Amino acid sequence: MNRRYEAHLRQAGRWWNVDIPELALYSQGRTLGEAEARARDIIAGALQVPADDICVDLVIPEAAGPLQRVRHARAELMTAIAAEQQALGEAVHVLVTQLGLSQRDASRMLGIPQEHVSHIVGGQL
């Protein structure tokens, strides 16, 4: 069972100070990777569980807004990609199956490679 904790990071010269507020634990690391590993290790030690059972979300308060916008944009992108795949499947079905267009002509109409149309027709997408 994975446990998830936030590690708040602040730069201090060449180091990252790591604060796990939920457990009142502190550490530091030279790199973000090291800071994350140290956070995981001290949490695991405090809870007496394997480090592999700990998930650490790195939070840099000064960058929270822009990073949240990136996460939101990526989620919207994934939704849009799924919607596009569904729409392409429906369009290929209509163009090739119902209207009898060739895969080449369907690819031209949709602006996608013919191989993509072929995969859709073959049920691979």
Short mmCIF file of C-alpha atoms in Angstrom, two decimals:
data_model
loop_
_atom_site.label_atom_id
_atom_site.label_comp_id
_atom_site.label_asym_id
_atom_site.label_seq_id
_atom_site.Cartn_x
_atom_site.Cartn_y
_atom_site.Cartn_z
CA MET A 1 0.00 0.00 0.00
CA ASN A 2 1.59 3.26 -1.14
CA ARG A 3 1.42 6.29 1.10
CA ARG A 4 1.64 9.73 -0.50
CA TYR A 5 3.26 12.76 1.10
CA GLU A 6 4.12 16.25 -0.07
CA ALA A 7 7.70 17.43 0.24
CA HIS A 8 7.97 21.22 0.11
CA LEU A 9 11.24 22.38 -1.39
CA ARG A 10 13.16 25.64 -1.02
CA GLN A 11 16.49 26.42 -2.57
CA ALA A 12 19.32 27.28 -0.21
CA GLY A 13 22.36 27.99 -2.33
CA ARG A 14 23.26 24.75 -4.08
CA TRP A 15 20.99 22.69 -1.82
CA TRP A 16 17.27 21.96 -1.69
CA ASN A 17 15.78 22.13 1.79
CA VAL A 18 13.06 19.50 2.12
CA ASP A 19 10.12 19.94 4.49
CA ILE A 20 7.46 17.25 4.96
CA PRO A 21 4.91 19.31 6.91
CA GLU A 22 2.50 16.47 7.57
CA LEU A 23 5.13 14.63 9.59
CA ALA A 24 7.28 17.61 10.73
CA LEU A 25 10.34 16.08 9.03
CA TYR A 26 13.21 17.91 7.39
CA SER A 27 16.12 16.99 5.13
CA GLN A 28 18.05 18.35 2.18
CA GLY A 29 19.60 17.26 -1.07
CA ARG A 30 21.81 18.75 -3.75
CA THR A 31 19.50 17.79 -6.64
CA LEU A 32 15.75 17.34 -6.93
CA GLY A 33 16.32 13.60 -7.31
CA GLU A 34 18.41 13.47 -4.17
CA ALA A 35 15.88 15.62 -2.29
CA GLU A 36 13.09 13.24 -3.29
CA ALA A 37 15.11 10.18 -2.27
CA ARG A 38 16.00 11.75 1.07
CA ALA A 39 12.37 12.68 1.69
CA ARG A 40 11.26 9.14 0.92
CA ASP A 41 13.95 7.68 3.19
CA ILE A 42 13.19 9.89 6.20
CA ILE A 43 9.44 9.30 5.85
CA ALA A 44 10.01 5.54 5.61
CA GLY A 45 12.27 5.67 8.64
CA ALA A 46 9.82 7.70 10.69
CA LEU A 47 6.93 5.38 9.80
CA GLN A 48 9.05 2.22 9.90
CA VAL A 49 7.88 1.07 6.47
CA PRO A 50 9.85 0.22 3.30
CA ALA A 51 10.86 3.27 1.26
CA ASP A 52 9.21 1.66 -1.78
CA ASP A 53 5.85 2.09 0.00
CA ILE A 54 6.25 5.88 0.03
CA CYS A 55 5.26 8.23 -2.80
CA VAL A 56 6.61 11.77 -2.57
CA ASP A 57 5.10 14.71 -4.44
CA LEU A 58 7.70 17.46 -4.78
CA VAL A 59 6.25 20.93 -4.28
CA ILE A 60 8.10 24.15 -4.98
CA PRO A 61 5.71 26.78 -3.59
CA GLU A 62 7.05 29.57 -5.82
CA ALA A 63 6.33 27.46 -8.91
CA ALA A 64 3.01 25.97 -7.78
CA GLY A 65 0.86 28.13 -10.10
CA PRO A 66 2.77 27.48 -13.33
CA LEU A 67 3.20 23.78 -12.55
CA GLN A 68 -0.52 23.42 -11.84
CA ARG A 69 -1.28 25.07 -15.19
CA VAL A 70 1.03 22.58 -16.91
CA ARG A 71 -0.75 19.64 -15.21
CA HIS A 72 -4.13 21.08 -16.17
CA ALA A 73 -3.03 21.65 -19.78
CA ARG A 74 -1.70 18.09 -20.00
CA ALA A 75 -4.97 16.69 -18.66
CA GLU A 76 -6.89 18.72 -21.25
CA LEU A 77 -4.52 17.51 -23.95
CA MET A 78 -5.09 13.86 -22.99
CA THR A 79 -8.85 14.43 -23.09
CA ALA A 80 -8.53 16.09 -26.50
CA ILE A 81 -6.38 13.25 -27.84
CA ALA A 82 -8.94 10.68 -26.69
CA ALA A 83 -11.74 12.69 -28.29
CA GLU A 84 -9.74 12.98 -31.51
CA GLN A 85 -9.12 9.23 -31.61
CA GLN A 86 -12.81 8.53 -31.15
CA ALA A 87 -13.76 11.09 -33.82
CA LEU A 88 -11.20 9.65 -36.24
CA GLY A 89 -12.56 6.16 -35.69
CA GLU A 90 -16.09 7.33 -36.40
CA ALA A 91 -15.00 9.33 -39.45
CA VAL A 92 -13.01 6.44 -40.90
CA HIS A 93 -15.99 4.14 -40.38
CA VAL A 94 -18.27 6.52 -42.26
CA LEU A 95 -15.80 7.28 -45.05
CA VAL A 96 -14.53 3.75 -45.68
CA THR A 97 -17.36 1.46 -44.60
CA GLN A 98 -20.48 3.48 -45.31
CA LEU A 99 -19.36 5.65 -48.24
CA GLY A 100 -16.87 3.19 -49.75
CA LEU A 101 -13.92 5.58 -50.00
CA SER A 102 -10.48 4.04 -50.32
CA GLN A 103 -8.17 4.25 -47.36
CA ARG A 104 -5.99 6.61 -49.39
CA ASP A 105 -8.93 8.97 -49.99
CA ALA A 106 -10.01 8.74 -46.35
CA SER A 107 -6.50 9.64 -45.24
CA ARG A 108 -6.57 12.63 -47.59
CA MET A 109 -9.93 13.79 -46.23
CA LEU A 110 -8.78 13.45 -42.63
CA GLY A 111 -5.26 14.78 -43.10
CA ILE A 112 -3.65 11.73 -41.53
CA PRO A 113 -1.26 9.10 -42.93
CA GLN A 114 -2.83 6.22 -44.83
CA GLU A 115 -1.17 3.81 -42.39
CA HIS A 116 -3.16 5.43 -39.59
CA VAL A 117 -6.39 4.86 -41.49
CA SER A 118 -5.34 1.28 -42.12
CA HIS A 119 -4.77 0.73 -38.39
CA ILE A 120 -8.17 2.22 -37.56
CA VAL A 121 -9.88 0.00 -40.16
CA GLY A 122 -8.00 -2.98 -38.74
CA GLY A 123 -9.20 -2.12 -35.24
CA GLN A 124 -5.72 -1.38 -33.93
CA LEU A 125 -6.51 2.15 -32.70
#
